[in-house]
Amino acid sequence: MGLLAVGTPLGWGEAKVKADQVRQWGIKQLLAIWQRAKGKERDALLWGDEIEYLVVALDEKRNKVQLSLRQADILETLAKDEKLKQQGGCVPELQMVSKARETLPVFHPEFGRFMLEATPGRPWGIGFKDMLDVEPNMKWRRAIAKDHMYPNEYPITLTTFPRLGTRDDYICPFFPPSGEKLRSQFLPDEIANPHIRFPTLAANIRERRGRKVEINVPIFKDDNTWIPFKDPTVDYDLHKWPEDDDVRNGAAKDDHIYMDAMAFGMGSCCLQITFQAKNITEGRRLYDQLSPLGPIMLALTAATPIYKGFLADTDVRWNQISRAVDDRTAEELGEKSLKDNRWQIPKSRYASNSTYISQDPRLRKEYMDPNLIVDEDIKQDLMDGGMDDLLATHFAHLFIRDPIVIFAEDLESLDLSKTDHFENLQSTNWQHMRFKPPPADNDIGWRVEFRPMEIQITDFENAAFSIFIVLITRVIISFDLNFYIPIARTTENMETAHARDAVLEQKFYFRKDPFSSRQAKVSGTSVSTSGTTTPSGIPTPSRSSTPVGPVEDEYALMSINEVINGQTNADGSGFPGLIPLVESYLSSVNVDVETRCDLARYLDLIRKRASGQLWTGAKWIRQFVRTHEGYKGDSVVSEQVCYDLVKAVEEITRLEGKQGGVGKEMFKGERLR
């Protein structure tokens, strides 16, 4: 999360009137960026990671764990630390951060007052030694954060707090629910960051939508789960706000866990990786080629089997966040005929990608989203300003949304040296990939953000997935790989990734042959690249060509194990596997033996997670709950179970399952199903 603007926010009634002005000014700023930066070149790829923490407070006397709402206090303590100030500082929201000395990690606020975000103090380079610094840096960040908390507080990396929104005192200090901004039955307004942007964002989403957000997650039906399951935490007799009628009008569905506020989604933690490409062409290429990998990595990092004190029948967070910020009206959802709105919109503003943007000859029109909604007037303005059709289509799709938070001061004049109006819309389109133009005020280049992955319990796991994605970008560029499939198949894959144990039990659409239809050199011999490359084969890039034949013949359903580790069909063909491709790349660049061995630790985790030899975090958490002596087989995660779970997570964070400790199924083991 970037620096937070300060100003006078408009309520939705006023913001709605000013929405077109913000859109038009945003497009003018985008065109100014385009003209300034379309030829910008960088020497090499840089990248960075973002880690998000939940801050929990453990009470060992009461066997109780709560979310600590001390985000602001912790950040202030970090900013006032004299030793950290002498090293340059680490909280840019509260102090000038200098990079003159040792580069400290940087800490930022997040949506929830129980959350912290931490990033490296400088971008990582493409060098392999930089990759080996990632895990120690992540551990350092966590240690610094812990050192500035109370002794009973811990920064843990669970995606969600298991009992967020229950009827007990799950937060400290305690505040009652049903405040004016969120109007949630379950959460208080005080759970959100008090910066005016966040409560305004939540309130304006609710007001634009015309009702509260509606989040229903299927319940995991265990032996003693009530059938039909009716969420017992829902109060059908609450009459404080007009939106309290939502549940009486059917918002809470049978056999589902019901949630009703933005904080249930934006209070989730994730692992995000941002790449700076050498130029716009490479950035657009990475955006497209990484997009089909999003659902694969979402399922592979699954870590979210609990909501609001109940086991869910899903393993990942994505759709819950999507619904938590879904501001579409009844007309845009197709529930009513269009009258006051321009379009029916198929997806929430937090959703999987709907566009490809690379000017790659291998990009076929059949891959594009047939249901894409575009503001044609904005697209024409962008093309009149010199932008090509593909990129103009991408931004004209993002700009079908309304700006949700508008500050009155920003409407006084248009400054083309800034990007505030553009970012107002760009940054509230939360797709699983984000294409980021250079900021106006520094030398940063074109960037691509990879957003689908779930946060992992340990720094080792988070480093492994970060490094793996970075290596995949190098493989894509070096081997000229082609992962294109129709966008509609990626959308389906994102849904598939939500299934319980999807990493082992589901299949995903994926391209059968990642190589261009051309001749390539493999181990010195010229052969046709038909998907039969072995781990020792190293394709040599050459001119890409437009594929021919039916699009449906280009992809097939594959298990995640086949995508990650490769497949061999009866005729000897098959997808080579992402890990073998990475290993081929490492062989081609002559990595020294010691570095190769260090990198192998991370690749081994990915390999074994995909094969089922190691468990996902979601599977381990679910199994921990179901085998706990206090669990009654009824899908309920009690306070005692939650306390013991968080205690175990904190131990895993420190020991990583070593010496046969808790969580070993995620790090060492035979094939377990």
XYZ file of C-alpha atoms in Angstrom:
673
model
C 0.000 0.000 0.000
C 1.368 3.380 -0.970
C 1.362 6.609 1.011
C -2.127 7.651 2.090
C -3.499 10.962 0.830
C -5.100 13.410 3.227
C -8.105 15.556 2.407
C -11.867 15.961 2.608
C -13.558 12.822 1.262
C -16.861 13.086 -0.566
C -19.804 10.972 0.470
C -21.212 8.790 -2.275
C -23.927 11.274 -3.275
C -21.300 13.931 -4.051
C -18.720 11.472 -5.393
C -21.212 10.082 -7.898
C -21.657 13.542 -9.415
C -17.879 14.011 -9.741
C -17.097 10.504 -11.059
C -16.918 11.486 -14.732
C -14.583 14.387 -13.952
C -12.201 12.049 -12.135
C -12.348 9.549 -15.001
C -11.605 12.209 -17.607
C -8.762 13.712 -15.600
C -7.432 10.228 -14.930
C -7.292 9.510 -18.649
C -5.473 12.793 -19.291
C -2.902 11.864 -16.642
C -2.546 8.376 -18.149
C -1.875 9.834 -21.583
C 0.711 12.177 -20.080
C 2.431 9.167 -18.482
C 2.219 7.302 -21.774
C 3.869 10.088 -23.699
C 6.630 10.527 -21.099
C 7.392 6.877 -20.425
C 6.458 4.732 -23.437
C 10.098 4.700 -24.526
C 11.588 4.281 -21.066
C 14.265 1.598 -20.842
C 15.755 -0.065 -17.777
C 18.923 -2.110 -17.658
C 17.547 -5.190 -15.943
C 14.607 -6.613 -14.089
C 14.053 -5.478 -10.520
C 11.440 -6.911 -8.230
C 9.986 -6.698 -4.759
C 7.728 -8.650 -2.425
C 5.003 -7.560 -0.011
C 4.309 -9.484 3.181
C 1.226 -8.803 5.282
C 0.931 -9.763 8.956
C -1.910 -10.228 11.400
C -1.041 -8.886 14.844
C -2.387 -11.256 17.491
C -2.343 -11.045 21.282
C -2.078 -14.291 23.267
C -3.489 -14.518 26.784
C -2.023 -17.689 28.268
C -3.946 -17.345 31.526
C -7.300 -17.422 29.738
C -6.206 -19.626 26.814
C -7.450 -16.890 24.506
C -6.155 -15.215 21.369
C -7.378 -11.885 20.032
C -6.580 -9.569 17.175
C -4.648 -6.564 18.429
C -5.854 -3.236 17.018
C -2.541 -1.523 17.764
C -1.338 -1.002 14.197
C -0.882 2.747 14.686
C 0.924 2.312 18.014
C 3.302 -0.276 16.566
C 4.127 1.909 13.563
C 4.718 4.894 15.848
C 7.032 2.818 18.042
C 8.985 1.739 14.961
C 9.259 5.349 13.778
C 10.496 6.590 17.183
C 13.144 3.890 17.600
C 16.409 5.875 17.741
C 18.534 3.005 16.477
C 16.251 2.508 13.470
C 16.243 6.273 12.828
C 20.039 6.268 12.755
C 19.848 3.530 10.128
C 17.531 5.623 7.959
C 14.054 4.915 9.356
C 11.451 2.407 8.226
C 7.958 3.996 8.396
C 7.551 6.421 5.468
C 4.027 7.407 6.571
C 5.477 8.879 9.789
C 9.032 9.925 8.958
C 11.472 10.743 6.187
C 13.086 7.439 5.240
C 16.696 7.693 4.115
C 18.567 5.035 2.165
C 21.980 6.502 2.886
C 22.931 3.735 5.307
C 21.893 0.165 5.870
C 18.666 -0.458 3.986
C 16.016 -1.294 6.545
C 12.766 -3.021 5.663
C 9.811 -0.674 5.280
C 6.548 -0.974 7.225
C 3.168 0.334 6.098
C -0.389 0.432 7.484
C -3.039 -1.774 5.919
C -6.840 -1.774 5.805
C -7.284 -3.599 9.104
C -6.047 -2.011 12.332
C -4.766 -5.498 13.171
C -2.524 -5.667 10.080
C 0.967 -4.577 9.049
C 2.608 -4.636 5.636
C 6.362 -5.063 5.241
C 8.524 -4.766 2.136
C 12.271 -4.878 1.519
C 13.934 -1.476 1.822
C 15.217 -1.653 -1.735
C 14.180 -3.635 -4.825
C 15.714 -7.028 -5.383
C 17.887 -7.489 -8.456
C 17.815 -10.397 -10.849
C 21.070 -11.807 -9.471
C 20.846 -15.177 -7.779
C 22.610 -13.879 -4.689
C 19.763 -11.397 -4.258
C 17.305 -14.288 -4.336
C 19.166 -15.953 -1.493
C 18.817 -12.766 0.578
C 15.006 -12.822 0.411
C 14.323 -15.339 3.177
C 16.753 -13.754 5.690
C 15.233 -10.363 4.897
C 11.717 -11.682 5.524
C 12.852 -13.113 8.852
C 14.463 -9.765 9.689
C 11.249 -7.911 8.950
C 9.270 -10.194 11.216
C 11.868 -9.870 13.993
C 11.853 -6.061 13.791
C 8.058 -6.005 13.934
C 7.982 -8.388 16.910
C 10.582 -6.324 18.779
C 8.227 -3.333 18.662
C 5.153 -5.142 19.944
C 4.034 -6.072 23.430
C 5.589 -9.321 24.732
C 2.320 -11.213 24.206
C 1.813 -9.879 20.645
C 3.027 -11.690 17.539
C 3.125 -10.904 13.801
C 1.753 -14.067 12.180
C 1.172 -14.759 8.516
C -2.239 -16.387 8.366
C -4.511 -15.142 5.592
C -7.419 -14.512 7.957
C -7.997 -14.576 11.695
C -10.074 -17.730 12.288
C -12.676 -16.058 14.511
C -12.947 -12.626 12.881
C -16.585 -11.562 13.246
C -17.716 -13.984 15.945
C -19.948 -12.874 18.805
C -17.201 -12.945 21.464
C -14.437 -10.428 22.217
C -12.105 -11.476 19.390
C -10.457 -8.017 19.228
C -8.601 -5.962 21.793
C -9.582 -3.393 22.690
C -13.192 -4.445 22.203
C -15.691 -2.325 20.250
C -19.321 -3.235 19.531
C -20.391 -3.956 15.937
C -22.926 -2.137 13.758
C -21.224 1.252 13.372
C -22.283 3.921 10.878
C -19.636 3.216 8.200
C -19.605 -0.590 7.931
C -23.090 -1.187 9.380
C -21.965 -4.758 9.918
C -23.727 -7.154 12.254
C -20.368 -8.654 13.139
C -17.597 -6.047 12.901
C -17.142 -2.603 14.463
C -16.113 0.407 12.397
C -13.029 0.625 14.627
C -11.616 -2.565 13.118
C -10.594 -0.606 10.002
C -7.621 1.728 9.728
C -8.904 5.105 10.994
C -7.386 7.007 8.047
C -10.383 8.653 6.411
C -9.825 6.810 3.123
C -10.741 3.416 4.567
C -14.087 4.080 6.281
C -15.069 6.219 3.280
C -14.154 3.392 0.914
C -16.280 0.932 2.893
C -19.227 3.311 3.246
C -19.231 4.402 -0.413
C -19.063 0.821 -1.687
C -22.105 0.044 0.444
C -23.971 3.168 -0.660
C -23.185 2.719 -4.339
C -24.285 -0.892 -4.175
C -27.517 0.051 -2.412
C -27.043 -2.569 0.311
C -24.256 -4.161 2.277
C -21.766 -6.418 0.550
C -22.863 -10.051 0.593
C -20.309 -12.756 1.276
C -21.486 -16.365 1.479
C -18.886 -19.128 1.822
C -20.042 -22.761 1.688
C -19.819 -24.521 5.035
C -17.658 -27.636 5.382
C -20.135 -30.395 6.232
C -18.539 -32.568 8.863
C -20.113 -35.526 10.671
C -22.060 -33.390 13.163
C -22.644 -30.233 11.132
C -26.261 -29.064 11.203
C -28.017 -29.790 7.905
C -29.235 -27.473 6.571
C -26.664 -25.189 8.159
C -28.125 -21.819 9.121
C -25.419 -19.418 10.292
C -26.219 -19.095 14.013
C -24.396 -15.766 14.332
C -26.889 -13.911 12.096
C -29.314 -11.624 13.952
C -32.558 -11.443 11.989
C -34.099 -9.103 14.566
C -31.548 -6.290 14.303
C -33.166 -2.996 13.249
C -30.474 -0.334 13.674
C -29.767 0.546 10.014
C -31.868 0.200 6.843
C -29.317 -2.338 5.561
C -30.215 -4.645 8.446
C -33.094 -5.725 6.207
C -30.563 -7.506 3.958
C -30.679 -10.727 5.982
C -34.468 -10.647 6.121
C -34.404 -10.360 2.325
C -32.315 -13.509 1.898
C -28.718 -12.245 2.038
C -27.636 -15.084 4.351
C -27.907 -18.366 2.434
C -28.462 -21.810 3.875
C -25.357 -24.006 4.145
C -23.120 -20.941 3.981
C -21.080 -18.789 6.358
C -22.472 -15.264 6.001
C -20.380 -12.077 6.195
C -21.419 -8.516 5.453
C -18.491 -6.079 5.432
C -15.472 -5.022 3.431
C -13.170 -5.890 6.341
C -13.913 -9.607 5.937
C -12.087 -9.418 2.611
C -9.632 -6.566 2.929
C -8.686 -7.873 6.357
C -7.028 -10.816 4.594
C -3.260 -11.139 4.167
C -1.534 -12.149 0.956
C 1.856 -12.417 -0.740
C 2.334 -10.092 -3.722
C 5.273 -9.778 -6.093
C 5.968 -6.745 -8.278
C 8.369 -6.871 -11.234
C 9.936 -3.931 -12.994
C 10.436 -4.816 -16.639
C 13.220 -3.387 -18.780
C 10.625 -1.647 -20.973
C 6.913 -1.517 -21.721
C 7.129 -4.340 -24.273
C 8.596 -6.751 -21.746
C 6.117 -5.604 -19.109
C 3.141 -6.263 -21.369
C 4.530 -9.651 -22.264
C 4.998 -10.672 -18.619
C 1.507 -9.454 -17.761
C 0.001 -11.751 -20.381
C 2.185 -14.805 -19.809
C 1.879 -14.759 -16.013
C -1.890 -14.392 -16.122
C -2.709 -18.091 -16.780
C -0.413 -19.029 -13.874
C -2.549 -17.086 -11.383
C -5.062 -19.846 -10.568
C -2.290 -22.454 -10.383
C -0.393 -20.432 -7.796
C -3.594 -19.604 -5.904
C -4.369 -23.305 -5.430
C -0.740 -24.173 -4.707
C -0.586 -21.603 -1.887
C -4.061 -22.396 -0.452
C -4.221 -21.344 3.204
C -7.764 -20.159 4.069
C -10.129 -22.900 5.295
C -11.772 -20.960 8.181
C -14.139 -17.976 8.284
C -15.890 -16.436 11.274
C -15.264 -19.446 13.494
C -16.432 -22.092 11.004
C -14.635 -24.507 8.705
C -15.404 -23.612 5.092
C -15.674 -25.944 2.131
C -13.156 -23.807 0.254
C -9.403 -23.389 0.698
C -8.578 -19.889 -0.601
C -9.550 -16.274 0.051
C -9.971 -14.789 -3.449
C -13.748 -14.832 -3.957
C -14.375 -13.627 -0.430
C -12.325 -10.482 -1.067
C -14.019 -10.093 -4.433
C -17.433 -10.050 -2.792
C -16.235 -7.840 0.058
C -15.560 -4.915 -2.309
C -18.229 -5.646 -4.920
C -19.884 -2.275 -5.487
C -22.055 -3.354 -8.425
C -25.673 -2.256 -8.288
C -28.631 -4.566 -8.851
C -28.737 -3.348 -12.468
C -25.034 -4.030 -13.043
C -25.459 -7.485 -11.504
C -28.304 -8.249 -13.922
C -30.900 -8.461 -11.161
C -32.830 -5.519 -12.650
C -33.153 -4.018 -16.112
C -30.706 -1.238 -16.945
C -32.072 2.204 -16.148
C -29.596 4.250 -14.132
C -26.435 2.307 -15.063
C -24.729 1.834 -18.422
C -23.777 -1.847 -18.360
C -24.297 -5.225 -16.814
C -20.828 -6.037 -15.460
C -19.843 -9.727 -15.213
C -17.178 -9.367 -12.516
C -16.508 -7.521 -9.285
C -13.805 -4.862 -9.345
C -11.721 -7.447 -7.430
C -11.541 -10.326 -9.890
C -9.425 -12.287 -12.303
C -8.010 -10.521 -15.359
C -10.227 -9.811 -18.346
C -7.636 -8.545 -20.846
C -4.432 -9.458 -22.623
C -2.238 -6.493 -23.589
C 0.920 -7.726 -25.316
C 1.522 -6.961 -28.982
C 2.608 -10.569 -29.399
C 1.870 -12.214 -32.768
C 0.910 -15.365 -30.860
C -2.029 -13.550 -29.217
C -5.151 -14.714 -31.070
C -8.479 -12.930 -30.946
C -10.012 -16.207 -29.783
C -8.143 -15.829 -26.474
C -9.873 -12.557 -25.607
C -12.767 -12.274 -23.156
C -16.018 -12.396 -25.158
C -17.870 -10.657 -22.314
C -15.453 -7.753 -21.917
C -17.106 -4.432 -21.096
C -15.283 -1.342 -22.377
C -16.030 2.380 -22.253
C -15.723 3.054 -25.971
C -15.466 6.824 -25.553
C -12.510 6.467 -23.206
C -10.910 3.924 -25.519
C -11.187 6.360 -28.404
C -9.686 9.171 -26.313
C -6.710 6.952 -25.508
C -6.222 5.908 -29.127
C -6.509 9.514 -30.248
C -3.708 10.200 -27.773
C -1.482 7.638 -29.492
C -2.133 4.507 -27.454
C -2.544 1.224 -29.353
C -5.821 -0.676 -29.437
C -4.865 -3.451 -26.988
C -3.632 -1.179 -24.213
C -6.418 1.335 -24.796
C -8.927 -1.510 -24.451
C -7.320 -2.597 -21.174
C -7.540 0.815 -19.532
C -10.968 1.563 -21.011
C -12.142 -1.639 -19.333
C -10.728 -0.607 -15.950
C -12.372 2.802 -16.286
C -15.911 1.416 -16.521
C -15.767 1.543 -12.713
C -16.605 4.570 -10.627
C -13.987 6.168 -8.375
C -15.057 5.278 -4.845
C -13.046 7.721 -2.722
C -12.682 11.280 -4.027
C -11.038 14.073 -2.033
C -12.560 17.511 -2.618
C -9.138 19.187 -2.720
C -8.086 17.014 -5.681
C -10.856 18.463 -7.848
C -9.611 22.034 -7.706
C -7.204 21.714 -10.634
C -5.723 19.091 -12.938
C -1.994 18.491 -12.558
C -0.590 16.415 -15.416
C 2.653 15.891 -13.535
C 0.744 13.760 -11.014
C -1.114 10.463 -11.242
C -3.676 10.844 -8.433
C -6.822 10.657 -10.583
C -5.484 7.803 -12.680
C -4.444 5.851 -9.586
C -7.840 6.492 -8.013
C -9.291 4.030 -10.520
C -6.230 1.934 -11.339
C -5.572 1.066 -7.693
C -9.199 0.092 -6.958
C -9.321 -2.401 -9.821
C -7.923 -5.342 -7.880
C -7.325 -7.943 -10.584
C -5.036 -10.933 -10.173
C -2.470 -9.187 -12.386
C -1.896 -5.439 -12.428
C -0.046 -3.506 -15.141
C 1.511 -0.431 -13.530
C 2.793 2.580 -15.500
C 5.783 4.464 -14.097
C 5.024 6.972 -11.338
C 5.381 10.611 -12.318
C 8.013 11.677 -9.815
C 10.870 9.151 -10.031
C 12.837 6.856 -12.313
C 10.818 3.674 -11.742
C 9.916 1.772 -14.902
C 6.922 -0.209 -16.175
C 5.841 -2.788 -13.627
C 3.702 -5.914 -13.366
C 2.164 -7.046 -10.094
C 1.404 -10.731 -9.464
C -1.423 -10.768 -6.904
C -3.164 -14.151 -6.467
C -0.931 -15.969 -3.973
C -1.990 -16.649 -0.388
C 0.369 -15.683 2.399
C 2.196 -18.669 3.898
C 2.821 -19.441 7.559
C 6.640 -19.309 7.365
C 9.187 -16.986 5.816
C 10.767 -20.002 4.123
C 7.555 -20.725 2.226
C 6.962 -17.089 1.316
C 10.530 -16.798 0.045
C 10.150 -20.031 -1.944
C 7.050 -18.865 -3.792
C 8.516 -15.396 -4.374
C 11.719 -16.814 -5.848
C 9.826 -19.358 -7.934
C 7.707 -16.672 -9.609
C 10.803 -14.564 -10.282
C 12.511 -17.540 -11.897
C 9.404 -18.177 -13.999
C 9.635 -14.631 -15.386
C 13.215 -15.322 -16.443
C 12.183 -18.591 -18.067
C 9.377 -16.844 -19.964
C 11.737 -14.194 -21.315
C 14.732 -16.450 -21.965
C 12.841 -19.309 -23.625
C 10.206 -17.168 -25.353
C 7.448 -19.218 -23.724
C 3.792 -19.060 -24.683
C 1.233 -19.774 -21.953
C -1.746 -18.172 -23.718
C -5.132 -19.765 -23.163
C -8.542 -18.113 -23.573
C -9.263 -15.662 -20.761
C -12.553 -17.462 -20.119
C -10.580 -20.612 -19.213
C -8.440 -18.653 -16.727
C -11.641 -17.298 -15.178
C -12.907 -20.872 -14.806
C -9.567 -21.911 -13.331
C -9.846 -19.228 -10.658
C -13.135 -20.747 -9.553
C -11.649 -24.245 -9.609
C -8.797 -23.099 -7.349
C -11.295 -22.453 -4.543
C -12.237 -26.124 -4.191
C -11.106 -27.939 -1.075
C -7.744 -29.600 -1.765
C -7.827 -28.310 -5.349
C -4.049 -28.743 -5.583
C -4.562 -32.524 -5.647
C -8.188 -33.111 -6.549
C -8.876 -30.674 -9.390
C -7.669 -30.130 -12.948
C -6.983 -26.803 -14.605
C -6.941 -25.640 -18.197
C -3.354 -25.064 -19.287
C -1.492 -24.741 -22.559
C -0.104 -28.054 -23.797
C 2.895 -26.692 -25.687
C 4.580 -23.591 -24.204
C 6.984 -23.239 -27.122
C 6.332 -21.328 -30.298
C 5.535 -23.262 -33.460
C 9.044 -23.142 -34.818
C 12.384 -24.884 -34.799
C 14.441 -24.530 -31.637
C 17.763 -25.847 -30.452
C 17.579 -28.386 -27.669
C 20.941 -29.446 -26.262
C 22.592 -28.457 -29.493
C 20.215 -30.334 -31.816
C 17.572 -28.667 -33.958
C 14.156 -30.225 -33.276
C 10.517 -29.226 -33.495
C 9.231 -27.845 -30.205
C 6.050 -29.858 -29.784
C 5.944 -30.010 -26.012
C 8.432 -32.872 -25.658
C 11.346 -30.894 -24.279
C 13.078 -32.670 -21.407
C 14.540 -30.982 -18.313
C 17.931 -30.921 -19.996
C 16.585 -29.332 -23.163
C 17.119 -25.611 -23.548
C 15.067 -23.950 -26.306
C 16.697 -21.072 -28.087
C 14.369 -18.096 -28.679
C 13.549 -17.229 -32.261
C 10.850 -15.344 -34.120
C 7.387 -16.040 -32.725
C 4.616 -16.983 -35.136
C 0.854 -16.799 -34.958
C -0.630 -20.182 -33.989
C -3.049 -21.856 -36.386
C -5.740 -24.473 -35.942
C -8.550 -24.700 -33.413
C -7.820 -22.883 -30.166
C -9.337 -25.778 -28.234
C -6.491 -28.017 -29.413
C -3.915 -25.759 -27.748
C -4.844 -26.457 -24.144
C -6.030 -29.318 -21.960
C -7.083 -30.065 -18.409
C -4.043 -30.827 -16.252
C -3.414 -31.484 -12.595
C -1.251 -28.976 -10.767
C 1.347 -31.726 -10.429
C 1.466 -31.983 -14.234
C 1.757 -28.204 -14.616
C 4.530 -27.913 -12.037
C 6.429 -31.182 -12.469
C 5.557 -32.136 -16.045
C 3.659 -34.894 -17.774
C 4.526 -37.631 -20.230
C 1.800 -39.014 -22.465
C 1.810 -42.423 -24.113
C 3.182 -40.948 -27.335
C 6.034 -39.252 -25.461
C 4.490 -35.792 -25.654
C 3.343 -33.721 -22.698
C 3.758 -30.439 -20.936
C 7.397 -30.209 -19.779
C 6.578 -28.787 -16.328
C 7.454 -25.425 -14.799
C 10.088 -26.831 -12.428
C 11.945 -28.668 -15.216
C 11.833 -25.474 -17.279
C 13.313 -23.510 -14.379
C 16.023 -26.115 -13.960
C 16.816 -25.892 -17.671
C 17.137 -22.139 -17.328
C 19.445 -22.456 -14.312
C 21.617 -24.887 -16.259
C 21.795 -22.478 -19.167
C 23.118 -19.587 -17.064
C 25.810 -21.581 -15.264
C 24.794 -20.987 -11.666
C 27.504 -22.026 -9.206
C 26.945 -25.275 -7.326
C 26.413 -23.725 -3.897
C 23.799 -21.259 -5.155
C 22.101 -23.990 -7.176
C 21.819 -26.135 -4.037
C 20.381 -23.240 -2.066
C 17.786 -22.536 -4.753
C 16.954 -26.247 -4.890
C 15.537 -26.044 -1.344
C 12.885 -23.641 -2.541
C 12.111 -25.509 -5.749
C 11.803 -28.716 -3.773
C 9.023 -27.204 -1.677
C 7.101 -26.218 -4.822
C 7.676 -29.619 -6.417
C 6.513 -31.595 -3.394
C 3.577 -29.302 -2.657
C 2.334 -29.900 -6.205
C 2.765 -33.675 -5.973
C 0.988 -33.926 -2.621
C 4.060 -35.070 -0.733
C 3.796 -31.857 1.301
C 0.539 -30.336 2.503
C -0.834 -26.894 1.760
C -1.403 -24.582 4.703
C -5.159 -24.987 4.190
C -4.942 -28.759 4.510
C -2.786 -28.565 7.622
C -5.077 -26.019 9.305
C -8.193 -28.060 8.502
C -6.574 -31.234 9.818
C -5.373 -29.450 12.967
C -8.926 -28.360 13.739
C -10.550 -31.713 12.944
C -8.117 -33.668 15.110
C -8.180 -31.234 18.050
C -9.597 -32.768 21.214
C -11.971 -29.831 21.623
C -13.462 -30.081 18.134
C -16.946 -31.638 18.064
C -17.142 -32.521 14.389
C -19.678 -29.736 13.822
C -17.569 -27.320 11.682
C -17.234 -24.912 14.648
C -13.750 -23.537 15.431
C -14.092 -22.693 19.125
C -12.073 -20.152 21.089
C -9.926 -22.926 22.560
C -9.240 -24.493 19.164
C -8.440 -21.060 17.723
C -6.037 -20.321 20.578
C -4.209 -23.623 20.146
C -4.114 -23.148 16.363
C -2.527 -19.705 16.595
C -0.047 -20.987 19.197
C 0.891 -23.781 16.789
C 1.239 -21.308 13.906
C 3.589 -19.177 15.981
C 5.684 -22.268 16.743
C 5.750 -23.249 13.068
C 6.897 -19.720 12.212
C 9.950 -20.240 14.447
C 10.738 -23.939 13.928
C 9.300 -24.732 10.460
C 8.337 -28.271 11.472
C 11.902 -29.226 12.345
C 12.750 -32.079 14.705
C 9.378 -33.670 14.056
C 7.588 -30.601 15.404
C 4.125 -29.319 14.663
C 3.477 -28.605 10.983
C 6.024 -31.116 9.684
C 3.477 -32.227 7.042
C 4.081 -28.915 5.246
C 7.857 -29.321 5.117
C 8.834 -33.003 5.243
C 6.948 -36.205 4.655
C 5.828 -38.981 2.408
C 2.918 -38.584 0.030
C -0.050 -37.798 2.274
C -3.635 -37.553 1.077
